PDB file of C-alpha atoms in Angstrom:
ATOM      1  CA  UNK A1242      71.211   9.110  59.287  1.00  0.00           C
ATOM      2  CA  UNK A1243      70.620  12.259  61.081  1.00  0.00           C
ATOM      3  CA  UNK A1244      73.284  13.313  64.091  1.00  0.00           C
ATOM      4  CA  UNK A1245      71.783  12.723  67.463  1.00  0.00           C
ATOM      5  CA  UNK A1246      69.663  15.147  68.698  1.00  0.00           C
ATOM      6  CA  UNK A1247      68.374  16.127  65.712  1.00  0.00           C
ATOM      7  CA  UNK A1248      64.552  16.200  64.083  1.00  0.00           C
ATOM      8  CA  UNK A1249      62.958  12.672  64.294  1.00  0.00           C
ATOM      9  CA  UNK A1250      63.481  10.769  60.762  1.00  0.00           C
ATOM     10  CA  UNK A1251      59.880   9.910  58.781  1.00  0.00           C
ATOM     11  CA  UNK A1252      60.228   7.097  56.353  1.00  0.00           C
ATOM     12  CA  UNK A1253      62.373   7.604  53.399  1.00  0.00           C
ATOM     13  CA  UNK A1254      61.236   8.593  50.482  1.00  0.00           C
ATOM     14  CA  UNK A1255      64.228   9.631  47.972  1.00  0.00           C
ATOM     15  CA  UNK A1256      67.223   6.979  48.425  1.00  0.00           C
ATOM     16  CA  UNK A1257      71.136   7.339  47.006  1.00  0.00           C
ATOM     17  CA  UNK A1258      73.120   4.294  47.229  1.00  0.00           C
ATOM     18  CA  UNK A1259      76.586   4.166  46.402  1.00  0.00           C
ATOM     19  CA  UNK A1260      76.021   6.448  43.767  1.00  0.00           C
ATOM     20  CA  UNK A1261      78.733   7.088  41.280  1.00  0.00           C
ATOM     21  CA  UNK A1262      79.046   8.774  37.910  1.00  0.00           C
ATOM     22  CA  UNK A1263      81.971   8.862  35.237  1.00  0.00           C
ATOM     23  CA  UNK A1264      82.566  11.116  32.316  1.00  0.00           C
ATOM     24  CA  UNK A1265      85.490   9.536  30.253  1.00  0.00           C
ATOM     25  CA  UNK A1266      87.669   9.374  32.903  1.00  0.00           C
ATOM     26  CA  UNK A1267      86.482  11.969  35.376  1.00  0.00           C
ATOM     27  CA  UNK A1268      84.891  10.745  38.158  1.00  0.00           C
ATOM     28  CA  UNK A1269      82.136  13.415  38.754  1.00  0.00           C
ATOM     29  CA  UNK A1270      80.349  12.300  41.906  1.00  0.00           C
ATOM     30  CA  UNK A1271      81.506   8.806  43.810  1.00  0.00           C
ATOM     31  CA  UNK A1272      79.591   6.575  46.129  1.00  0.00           C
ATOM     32  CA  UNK A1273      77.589   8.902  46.961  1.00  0.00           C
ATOM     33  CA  UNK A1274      75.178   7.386  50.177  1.00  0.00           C
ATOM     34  CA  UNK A1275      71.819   9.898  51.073  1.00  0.00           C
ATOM     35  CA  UNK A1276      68.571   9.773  51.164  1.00  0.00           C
ATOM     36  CA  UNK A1277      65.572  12.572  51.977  1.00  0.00           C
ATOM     37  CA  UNK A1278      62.456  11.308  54.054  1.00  0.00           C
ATOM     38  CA  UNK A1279      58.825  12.565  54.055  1.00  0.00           C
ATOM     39  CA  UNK A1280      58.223  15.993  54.742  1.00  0.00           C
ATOM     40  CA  UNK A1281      61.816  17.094  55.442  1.00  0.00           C
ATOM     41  CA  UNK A1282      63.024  20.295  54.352  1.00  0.00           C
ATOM     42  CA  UNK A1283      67.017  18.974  53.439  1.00  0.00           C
ATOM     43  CA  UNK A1284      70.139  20.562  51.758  1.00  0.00           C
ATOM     44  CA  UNK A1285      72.786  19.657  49.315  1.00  0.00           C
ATOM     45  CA  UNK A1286      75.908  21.868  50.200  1.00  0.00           C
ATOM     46  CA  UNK A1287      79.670  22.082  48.757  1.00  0.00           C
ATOM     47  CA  UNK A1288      81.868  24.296  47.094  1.00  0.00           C
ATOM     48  CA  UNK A1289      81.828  25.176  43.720  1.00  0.00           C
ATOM     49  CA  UNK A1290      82.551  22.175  41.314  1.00  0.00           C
ATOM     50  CA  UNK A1291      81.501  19.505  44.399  1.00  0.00           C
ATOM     51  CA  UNK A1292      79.016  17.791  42.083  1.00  0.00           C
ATOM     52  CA  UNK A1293      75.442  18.789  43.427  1.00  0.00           C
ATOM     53  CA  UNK A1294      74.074  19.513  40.378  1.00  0.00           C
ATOM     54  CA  UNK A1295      75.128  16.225  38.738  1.00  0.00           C
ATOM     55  CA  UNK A1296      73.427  14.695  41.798  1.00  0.00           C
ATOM     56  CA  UNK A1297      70.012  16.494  41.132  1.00  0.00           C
ATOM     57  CA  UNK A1298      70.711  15.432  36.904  1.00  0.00           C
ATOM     58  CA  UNK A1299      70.904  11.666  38.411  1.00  0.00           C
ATOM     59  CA  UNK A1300      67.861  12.387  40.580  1.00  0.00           C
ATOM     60  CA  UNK A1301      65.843  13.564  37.979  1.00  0.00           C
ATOM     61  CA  UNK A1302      67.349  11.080  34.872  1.00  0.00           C
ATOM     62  CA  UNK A1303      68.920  13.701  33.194  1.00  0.00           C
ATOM     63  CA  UNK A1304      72.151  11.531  33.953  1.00  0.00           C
ATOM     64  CA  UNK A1305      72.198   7.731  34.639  1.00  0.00           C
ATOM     65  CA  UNK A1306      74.578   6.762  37.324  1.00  0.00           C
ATOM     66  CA  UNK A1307      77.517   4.630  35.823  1.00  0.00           C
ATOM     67  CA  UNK A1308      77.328   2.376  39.361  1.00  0.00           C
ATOM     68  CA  UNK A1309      74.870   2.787  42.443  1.00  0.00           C
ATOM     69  CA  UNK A1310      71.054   2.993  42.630  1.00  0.00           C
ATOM     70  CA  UNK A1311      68.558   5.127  43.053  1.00  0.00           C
ATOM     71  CA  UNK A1312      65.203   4.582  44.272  1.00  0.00           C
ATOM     72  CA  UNK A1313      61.978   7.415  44.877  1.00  0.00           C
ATOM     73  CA  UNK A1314      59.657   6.073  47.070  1.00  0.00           C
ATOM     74  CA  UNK A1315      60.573   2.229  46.919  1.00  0.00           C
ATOM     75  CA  UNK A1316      60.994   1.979  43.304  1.00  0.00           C
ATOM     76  CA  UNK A1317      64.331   2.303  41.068  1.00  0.00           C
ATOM     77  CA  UNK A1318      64.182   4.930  39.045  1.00  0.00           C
ATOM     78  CA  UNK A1319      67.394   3.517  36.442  1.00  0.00           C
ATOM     79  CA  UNK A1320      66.609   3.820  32.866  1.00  0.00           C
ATOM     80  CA  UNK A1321      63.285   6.353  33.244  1.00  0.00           C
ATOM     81  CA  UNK A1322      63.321   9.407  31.084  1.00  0.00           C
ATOM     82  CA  UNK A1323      62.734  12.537  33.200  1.00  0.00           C
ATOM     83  CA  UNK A1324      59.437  12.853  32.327  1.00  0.00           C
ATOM     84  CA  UNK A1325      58.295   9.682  33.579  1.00  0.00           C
ATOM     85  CA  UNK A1326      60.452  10.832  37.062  1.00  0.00           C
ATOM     86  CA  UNK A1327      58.372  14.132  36.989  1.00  0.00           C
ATOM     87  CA  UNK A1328      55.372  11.602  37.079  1.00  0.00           C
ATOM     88  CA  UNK A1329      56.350   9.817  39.684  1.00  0.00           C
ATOM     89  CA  UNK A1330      56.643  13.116  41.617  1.00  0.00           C
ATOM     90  CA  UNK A1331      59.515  14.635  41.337  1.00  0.00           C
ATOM     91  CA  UNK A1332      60.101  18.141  40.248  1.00  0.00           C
ATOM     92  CA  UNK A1333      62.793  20.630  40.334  1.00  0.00           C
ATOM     93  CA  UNK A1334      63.928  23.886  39.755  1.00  0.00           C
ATOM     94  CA  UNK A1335      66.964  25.095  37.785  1.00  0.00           C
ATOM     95  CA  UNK A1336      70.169  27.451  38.640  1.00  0.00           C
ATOM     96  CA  UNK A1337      68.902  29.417  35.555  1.00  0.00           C
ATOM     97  CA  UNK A1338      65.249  30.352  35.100  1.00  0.00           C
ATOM     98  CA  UNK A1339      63.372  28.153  32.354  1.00  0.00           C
ATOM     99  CA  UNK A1340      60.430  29.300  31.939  1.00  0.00           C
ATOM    100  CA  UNK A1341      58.282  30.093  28.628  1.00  0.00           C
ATOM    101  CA  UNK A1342      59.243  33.984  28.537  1.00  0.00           C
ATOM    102  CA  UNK A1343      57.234  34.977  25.928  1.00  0.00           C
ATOM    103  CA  UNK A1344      53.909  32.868  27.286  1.00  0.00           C
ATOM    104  CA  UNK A1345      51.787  34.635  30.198  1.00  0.00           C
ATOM    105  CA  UNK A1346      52.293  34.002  33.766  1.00  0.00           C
ATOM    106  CA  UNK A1347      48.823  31.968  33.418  1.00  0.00           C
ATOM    107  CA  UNK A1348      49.811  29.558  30.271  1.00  0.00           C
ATOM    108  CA  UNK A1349      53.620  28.937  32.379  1.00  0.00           C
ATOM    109  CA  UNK A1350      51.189  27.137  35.167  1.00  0.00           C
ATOM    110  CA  UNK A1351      48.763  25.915  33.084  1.00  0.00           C
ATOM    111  CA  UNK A1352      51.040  23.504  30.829  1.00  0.00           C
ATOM    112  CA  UNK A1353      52.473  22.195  33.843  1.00  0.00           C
ATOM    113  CA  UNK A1354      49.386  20.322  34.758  1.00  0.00           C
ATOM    114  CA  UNK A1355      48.931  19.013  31.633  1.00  0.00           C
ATOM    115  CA  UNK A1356      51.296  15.916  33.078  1.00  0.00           C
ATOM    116  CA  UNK A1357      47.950  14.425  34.973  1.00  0.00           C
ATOM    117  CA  UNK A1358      45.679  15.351  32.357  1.00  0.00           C
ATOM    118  CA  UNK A1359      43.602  12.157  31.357  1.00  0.00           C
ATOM    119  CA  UNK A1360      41.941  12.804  28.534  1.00  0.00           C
ATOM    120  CA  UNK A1361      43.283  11.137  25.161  1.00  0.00           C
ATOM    121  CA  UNK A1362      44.001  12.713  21.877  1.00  0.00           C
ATOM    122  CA  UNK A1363      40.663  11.578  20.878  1.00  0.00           C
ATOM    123  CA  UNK A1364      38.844  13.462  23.441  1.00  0.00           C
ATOM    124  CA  UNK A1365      41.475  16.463  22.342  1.00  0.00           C
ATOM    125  CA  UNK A1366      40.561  16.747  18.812  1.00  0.00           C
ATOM    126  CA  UNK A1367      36.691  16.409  19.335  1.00  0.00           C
ATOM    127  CA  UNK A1368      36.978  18.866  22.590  1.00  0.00           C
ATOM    128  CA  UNK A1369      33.971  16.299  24.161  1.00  0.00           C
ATOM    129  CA  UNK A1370      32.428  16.667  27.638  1.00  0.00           C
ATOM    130  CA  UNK A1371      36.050  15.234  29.086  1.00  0.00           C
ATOM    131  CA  UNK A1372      37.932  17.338  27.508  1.00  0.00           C
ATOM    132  CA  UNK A1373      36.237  20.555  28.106  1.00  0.00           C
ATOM    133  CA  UNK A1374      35.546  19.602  32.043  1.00  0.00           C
ATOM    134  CA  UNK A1375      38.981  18.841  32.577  1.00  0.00           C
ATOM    135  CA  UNK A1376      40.117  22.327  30.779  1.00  0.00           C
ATOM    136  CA  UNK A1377      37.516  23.637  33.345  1.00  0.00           C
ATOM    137  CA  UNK A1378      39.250  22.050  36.386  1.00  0.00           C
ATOM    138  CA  UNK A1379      42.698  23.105  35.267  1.00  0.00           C
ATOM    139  CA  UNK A1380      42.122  26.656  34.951  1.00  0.00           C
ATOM    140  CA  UNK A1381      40.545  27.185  37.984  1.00  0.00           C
ATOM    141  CA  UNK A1382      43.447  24.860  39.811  1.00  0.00           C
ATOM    142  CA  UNK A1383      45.858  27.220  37.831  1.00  0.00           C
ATOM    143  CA  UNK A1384      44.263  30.710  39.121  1.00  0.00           C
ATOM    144  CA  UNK A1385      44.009  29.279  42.788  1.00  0.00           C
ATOM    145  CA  UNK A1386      47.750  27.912  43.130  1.00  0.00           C
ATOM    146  CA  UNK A1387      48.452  32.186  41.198  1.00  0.00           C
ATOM    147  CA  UNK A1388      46.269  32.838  43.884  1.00  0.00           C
ATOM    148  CA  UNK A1389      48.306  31.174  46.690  1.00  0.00           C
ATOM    149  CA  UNK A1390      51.479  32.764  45.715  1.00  0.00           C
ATOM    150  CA  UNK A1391      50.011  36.288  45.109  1.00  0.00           C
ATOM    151  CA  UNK A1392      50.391  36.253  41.824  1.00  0.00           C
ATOM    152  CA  UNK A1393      47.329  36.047  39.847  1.00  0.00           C
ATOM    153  CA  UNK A1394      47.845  39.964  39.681  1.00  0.00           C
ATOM    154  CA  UNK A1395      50.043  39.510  36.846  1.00  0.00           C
ATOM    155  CA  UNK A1396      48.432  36.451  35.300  1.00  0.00           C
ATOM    156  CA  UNK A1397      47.992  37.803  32.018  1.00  0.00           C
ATOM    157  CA  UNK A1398      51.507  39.472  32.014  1.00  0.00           C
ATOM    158  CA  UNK A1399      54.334  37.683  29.585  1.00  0.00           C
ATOM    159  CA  UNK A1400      56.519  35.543  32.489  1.00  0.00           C
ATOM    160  CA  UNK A1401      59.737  38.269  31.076  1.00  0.00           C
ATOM    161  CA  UNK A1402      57.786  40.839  31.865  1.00  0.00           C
ATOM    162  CA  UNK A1403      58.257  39.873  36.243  1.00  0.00           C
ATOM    163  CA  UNK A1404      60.762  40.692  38.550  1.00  0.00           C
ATOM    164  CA  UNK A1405      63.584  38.019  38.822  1.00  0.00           C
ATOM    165  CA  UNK A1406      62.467  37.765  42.578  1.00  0.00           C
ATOM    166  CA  UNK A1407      58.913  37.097  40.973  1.00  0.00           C
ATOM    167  CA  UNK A1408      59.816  34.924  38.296  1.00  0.00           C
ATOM    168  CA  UNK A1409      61.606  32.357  40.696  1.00  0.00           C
ATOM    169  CA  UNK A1410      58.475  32.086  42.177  1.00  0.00           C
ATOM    170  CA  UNK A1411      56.448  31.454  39.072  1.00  0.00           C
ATOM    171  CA  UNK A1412      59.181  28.861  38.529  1.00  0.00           C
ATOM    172  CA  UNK A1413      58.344  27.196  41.752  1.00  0.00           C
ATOM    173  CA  UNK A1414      54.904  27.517  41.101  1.00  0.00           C
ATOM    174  CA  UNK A1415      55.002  25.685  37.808  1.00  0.00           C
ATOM    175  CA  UNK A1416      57.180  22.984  39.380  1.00  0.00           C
ATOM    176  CA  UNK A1417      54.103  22.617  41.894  1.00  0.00           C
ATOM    177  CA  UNK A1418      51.287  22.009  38.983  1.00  0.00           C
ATOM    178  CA  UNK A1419      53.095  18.904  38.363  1.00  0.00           C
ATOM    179  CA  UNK A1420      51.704  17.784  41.917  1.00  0.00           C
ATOM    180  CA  UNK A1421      55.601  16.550  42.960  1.00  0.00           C
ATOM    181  CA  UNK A1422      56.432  14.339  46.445  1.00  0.00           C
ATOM    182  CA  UNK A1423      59.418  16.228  46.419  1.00  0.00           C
ATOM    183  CA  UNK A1424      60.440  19.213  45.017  1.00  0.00           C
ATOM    184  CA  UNK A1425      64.035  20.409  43.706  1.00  0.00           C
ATOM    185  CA  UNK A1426      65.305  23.539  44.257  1.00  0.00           C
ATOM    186  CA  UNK A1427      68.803  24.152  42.415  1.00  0.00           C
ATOM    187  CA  UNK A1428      70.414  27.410  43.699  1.00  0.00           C
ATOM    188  CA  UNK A1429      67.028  29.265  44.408  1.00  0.00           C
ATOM    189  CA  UNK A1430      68.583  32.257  46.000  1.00  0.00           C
ATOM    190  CA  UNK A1431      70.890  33.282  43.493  1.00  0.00           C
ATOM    191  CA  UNK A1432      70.810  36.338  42.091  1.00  0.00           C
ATOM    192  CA  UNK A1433      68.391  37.516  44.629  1.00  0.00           C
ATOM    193  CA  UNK A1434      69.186  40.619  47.197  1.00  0.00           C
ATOM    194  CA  UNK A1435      69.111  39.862  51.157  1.00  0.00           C
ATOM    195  CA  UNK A1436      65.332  40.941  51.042  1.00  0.00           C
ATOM    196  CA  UNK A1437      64.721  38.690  48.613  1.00  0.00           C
ATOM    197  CA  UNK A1438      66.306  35.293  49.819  1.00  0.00           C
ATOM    198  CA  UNK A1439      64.124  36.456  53.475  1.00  0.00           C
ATOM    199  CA  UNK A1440      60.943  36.452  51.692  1.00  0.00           C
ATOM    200  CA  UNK A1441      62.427  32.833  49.892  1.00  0.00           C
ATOM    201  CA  UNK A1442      63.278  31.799  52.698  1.00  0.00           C
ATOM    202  CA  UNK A1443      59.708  32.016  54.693  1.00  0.00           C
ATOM    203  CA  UNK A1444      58.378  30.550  50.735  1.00  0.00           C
ATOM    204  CA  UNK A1445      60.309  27.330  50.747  1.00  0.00           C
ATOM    205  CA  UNK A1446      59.056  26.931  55.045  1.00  0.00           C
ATOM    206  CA  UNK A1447      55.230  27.697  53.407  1.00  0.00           C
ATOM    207  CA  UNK A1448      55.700  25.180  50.434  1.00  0.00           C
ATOM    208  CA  UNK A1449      56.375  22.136  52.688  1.00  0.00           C
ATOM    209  CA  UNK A1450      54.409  22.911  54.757  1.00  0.00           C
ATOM    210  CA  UNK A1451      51.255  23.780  52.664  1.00  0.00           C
ATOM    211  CA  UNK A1452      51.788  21.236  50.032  1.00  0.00           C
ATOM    212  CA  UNK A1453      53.028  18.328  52.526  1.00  0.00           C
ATOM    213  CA  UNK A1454      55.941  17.720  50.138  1.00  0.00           C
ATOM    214  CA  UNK A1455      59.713  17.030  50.858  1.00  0.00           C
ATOM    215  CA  UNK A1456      62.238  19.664  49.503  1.00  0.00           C
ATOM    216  CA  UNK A1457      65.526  18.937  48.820  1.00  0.00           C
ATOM    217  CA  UNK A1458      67.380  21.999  48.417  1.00  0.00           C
ATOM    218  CA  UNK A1459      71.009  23.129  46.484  1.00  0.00           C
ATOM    219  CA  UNK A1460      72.354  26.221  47.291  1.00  0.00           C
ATOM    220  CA  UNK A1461      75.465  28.569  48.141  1.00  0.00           C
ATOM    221  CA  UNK A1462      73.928  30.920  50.713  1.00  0.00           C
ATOM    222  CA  UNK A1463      74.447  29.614  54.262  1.00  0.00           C
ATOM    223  CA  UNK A1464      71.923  31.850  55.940  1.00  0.00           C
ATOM    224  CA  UNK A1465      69.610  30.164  53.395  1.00  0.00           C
ATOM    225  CA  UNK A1466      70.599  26.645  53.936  1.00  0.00           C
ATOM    226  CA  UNK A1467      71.415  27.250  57.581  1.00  0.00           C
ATOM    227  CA  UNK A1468      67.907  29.137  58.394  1.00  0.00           C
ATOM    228  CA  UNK A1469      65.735  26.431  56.719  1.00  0.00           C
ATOM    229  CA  UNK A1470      67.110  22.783  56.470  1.00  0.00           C
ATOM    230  CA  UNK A1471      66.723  20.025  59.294  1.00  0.00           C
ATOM    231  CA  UNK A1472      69.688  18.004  58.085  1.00  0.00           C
ATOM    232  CA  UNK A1473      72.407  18.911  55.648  1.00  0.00           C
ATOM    233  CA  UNK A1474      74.706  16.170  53.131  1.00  0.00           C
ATOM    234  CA  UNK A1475      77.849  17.928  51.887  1.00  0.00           C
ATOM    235  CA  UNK A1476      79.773  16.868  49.261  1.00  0.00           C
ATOM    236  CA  UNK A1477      83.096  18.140  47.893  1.00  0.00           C
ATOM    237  CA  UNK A1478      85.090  16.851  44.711  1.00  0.00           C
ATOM    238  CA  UNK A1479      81.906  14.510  44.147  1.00  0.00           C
ATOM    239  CA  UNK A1480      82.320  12.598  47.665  1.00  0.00           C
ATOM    240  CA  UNK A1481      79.920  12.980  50.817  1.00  0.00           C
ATOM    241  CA  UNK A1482      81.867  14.151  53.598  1.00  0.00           C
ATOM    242  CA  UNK A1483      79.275  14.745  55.978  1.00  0.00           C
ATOM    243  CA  UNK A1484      75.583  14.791  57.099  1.00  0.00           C
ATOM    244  CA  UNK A1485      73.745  16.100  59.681  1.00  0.00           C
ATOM    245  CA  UNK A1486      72.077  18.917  61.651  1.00  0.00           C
ATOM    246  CA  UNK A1487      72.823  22.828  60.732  1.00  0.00           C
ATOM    247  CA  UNK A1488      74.545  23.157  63.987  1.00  0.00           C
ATOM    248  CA  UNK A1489      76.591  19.908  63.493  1.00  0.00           C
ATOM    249  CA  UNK A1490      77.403  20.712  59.818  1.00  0.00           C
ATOM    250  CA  UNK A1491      78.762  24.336  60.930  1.00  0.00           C
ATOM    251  CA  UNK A1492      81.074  23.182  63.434  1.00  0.00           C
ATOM    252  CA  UNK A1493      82.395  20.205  61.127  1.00  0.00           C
ATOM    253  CA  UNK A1494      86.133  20.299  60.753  1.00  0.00           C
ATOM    254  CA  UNK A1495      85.561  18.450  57.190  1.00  0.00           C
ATOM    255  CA  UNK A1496      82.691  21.014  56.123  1.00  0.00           C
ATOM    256  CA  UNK A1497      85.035  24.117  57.718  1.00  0.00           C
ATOM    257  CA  UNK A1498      88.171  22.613  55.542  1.00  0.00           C
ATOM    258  CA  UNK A1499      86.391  21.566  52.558  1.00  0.00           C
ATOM    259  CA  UNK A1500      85.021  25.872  51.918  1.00  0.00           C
ATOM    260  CA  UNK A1501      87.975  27.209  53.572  1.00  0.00           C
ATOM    261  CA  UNK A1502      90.519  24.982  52.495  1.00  0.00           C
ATOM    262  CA  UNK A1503      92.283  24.825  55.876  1.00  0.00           C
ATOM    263  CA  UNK A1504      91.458  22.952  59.223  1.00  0.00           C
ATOM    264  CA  UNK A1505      89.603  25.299  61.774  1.00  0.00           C
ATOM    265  CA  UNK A1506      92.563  26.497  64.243  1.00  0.00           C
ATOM    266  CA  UNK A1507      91.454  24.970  67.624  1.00  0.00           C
ATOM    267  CA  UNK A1508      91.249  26.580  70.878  1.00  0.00           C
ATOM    268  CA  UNK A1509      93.720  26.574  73.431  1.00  0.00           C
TER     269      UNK A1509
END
């Protein structure tokens, strides 16, 4: 639960219950308890090797959880392939950029919403009146979300042809097409200079906002986290050791010990 004073909690929407994983014999990420509610902007914090990015693999069914549940918006999600996560609306982003280099900015969207498409192999092959109005509706839903994030400029341009700044946005973009409840964002602001992670910053705010999604955000920059989450989980060695509001999280002894690896010296 969020510390007191802090933004009032919507229903839940993404649920972690005692959530453990085991490689062998390393314990990666243990009992993990969290959850992220409607339309909250929330962050996943901890020092390198903490387990975050095992959490988002279990999140999105890259991983199954050896013990624990999961659950995205009142249903378990143990035993679905990621794919059939994405479709329940789920989508994330990755530490290093995947996109399709050599396609064009346009065809990196475009693919994307080919998850919801509902015409059938049938209607594929004979390119009937489904098939081509559907085609019709995705490309002009792909040039208007372009459009949205300023990019249809570039639309024809191969996605290794943008700016890394750029690119992470096409990323996000893509991510969007699959219409996700909640969006993933694993270590957006990396590699990005402080100009950059500003103008990310104000992105992520627009997103939610925009798209009326929850965002559930990993990432190593504290002006980042700090400037845009309304409640913070931090884990280190794979354990939760606190949750709450940025100003509660940065005055945590736990938090404070766990990146500094000393107590905070107290005041006299």
């Amino acid at each position: 639960m969020a510390e007191e004073g802090g933004p009032p909690l919507s229903a839940p929407l993404l649920e972690l219950s005692g959530v453990t994983i085991r490689f062998g014999g390393l314990t990666a990420v243990s009992a993990v308890d969290a959850d992220v509610r409607e339309g909250e902007l929330a962050g996943l914090i901890g020092p390198n090797g903490a387990g975050k990015t095992t959490v988002f693999n279990m999140i999105t069914g890259v991983y199954q959880p050896t013990e624990g549940a999961i659950t995205f918006a009142g249903r378990p999600t143990a035993g679905l392939k990621p794919y059939r996560i994405t479709e329940l609306g789920i989508a994330r982003t990755f530490q290093n950029i995947r996109l399709f280099p050599s396609l064009t900015v346009f065809d990196n969207v475009r693919v994307a919403f080919h998850l919801h498409l509902e015409h059938d192999s049938v209607h594929s092959l004979t390119r009937g009146p489904k098939f081509q109005a559907e085609e019709v509706e995705l490309r002009e839903r792909t040039r208007e979300l372009l459009s949205i994030f300023r990019l249809e400029r570039v639309q024809d341009e191969p996605a290794k042809s943008l700016s890394y700044g750029d690119q992470r946005r096409l990323e996000i973009i893509r991510a969007l097409a699959t219409r996700p409840k909640l969006l993933l964002l694993d270590e957006p602001a990396a590699g990005m200079n402080p100009t950059e992670k500003d103008e990310l910053m104000k992105l992520i705010r627009f997103i939610r906002d925009r798209f009326g999604l929850a965002i559930l955000l990993v990432e190593h920059d504290m002006k980042v986290v700090m400037g845009i989450c309304e409640r913070i989980h931090v884990l280190e060695y794979g354990r939760k050791i606190a949750e709450g509001t940025p100003a509660g999280i940065r005055g945590n002894p736990k938090v404070i010990a766990a990146y500094l690896g000393e107590e905070p010296v107290k005041e006299s």
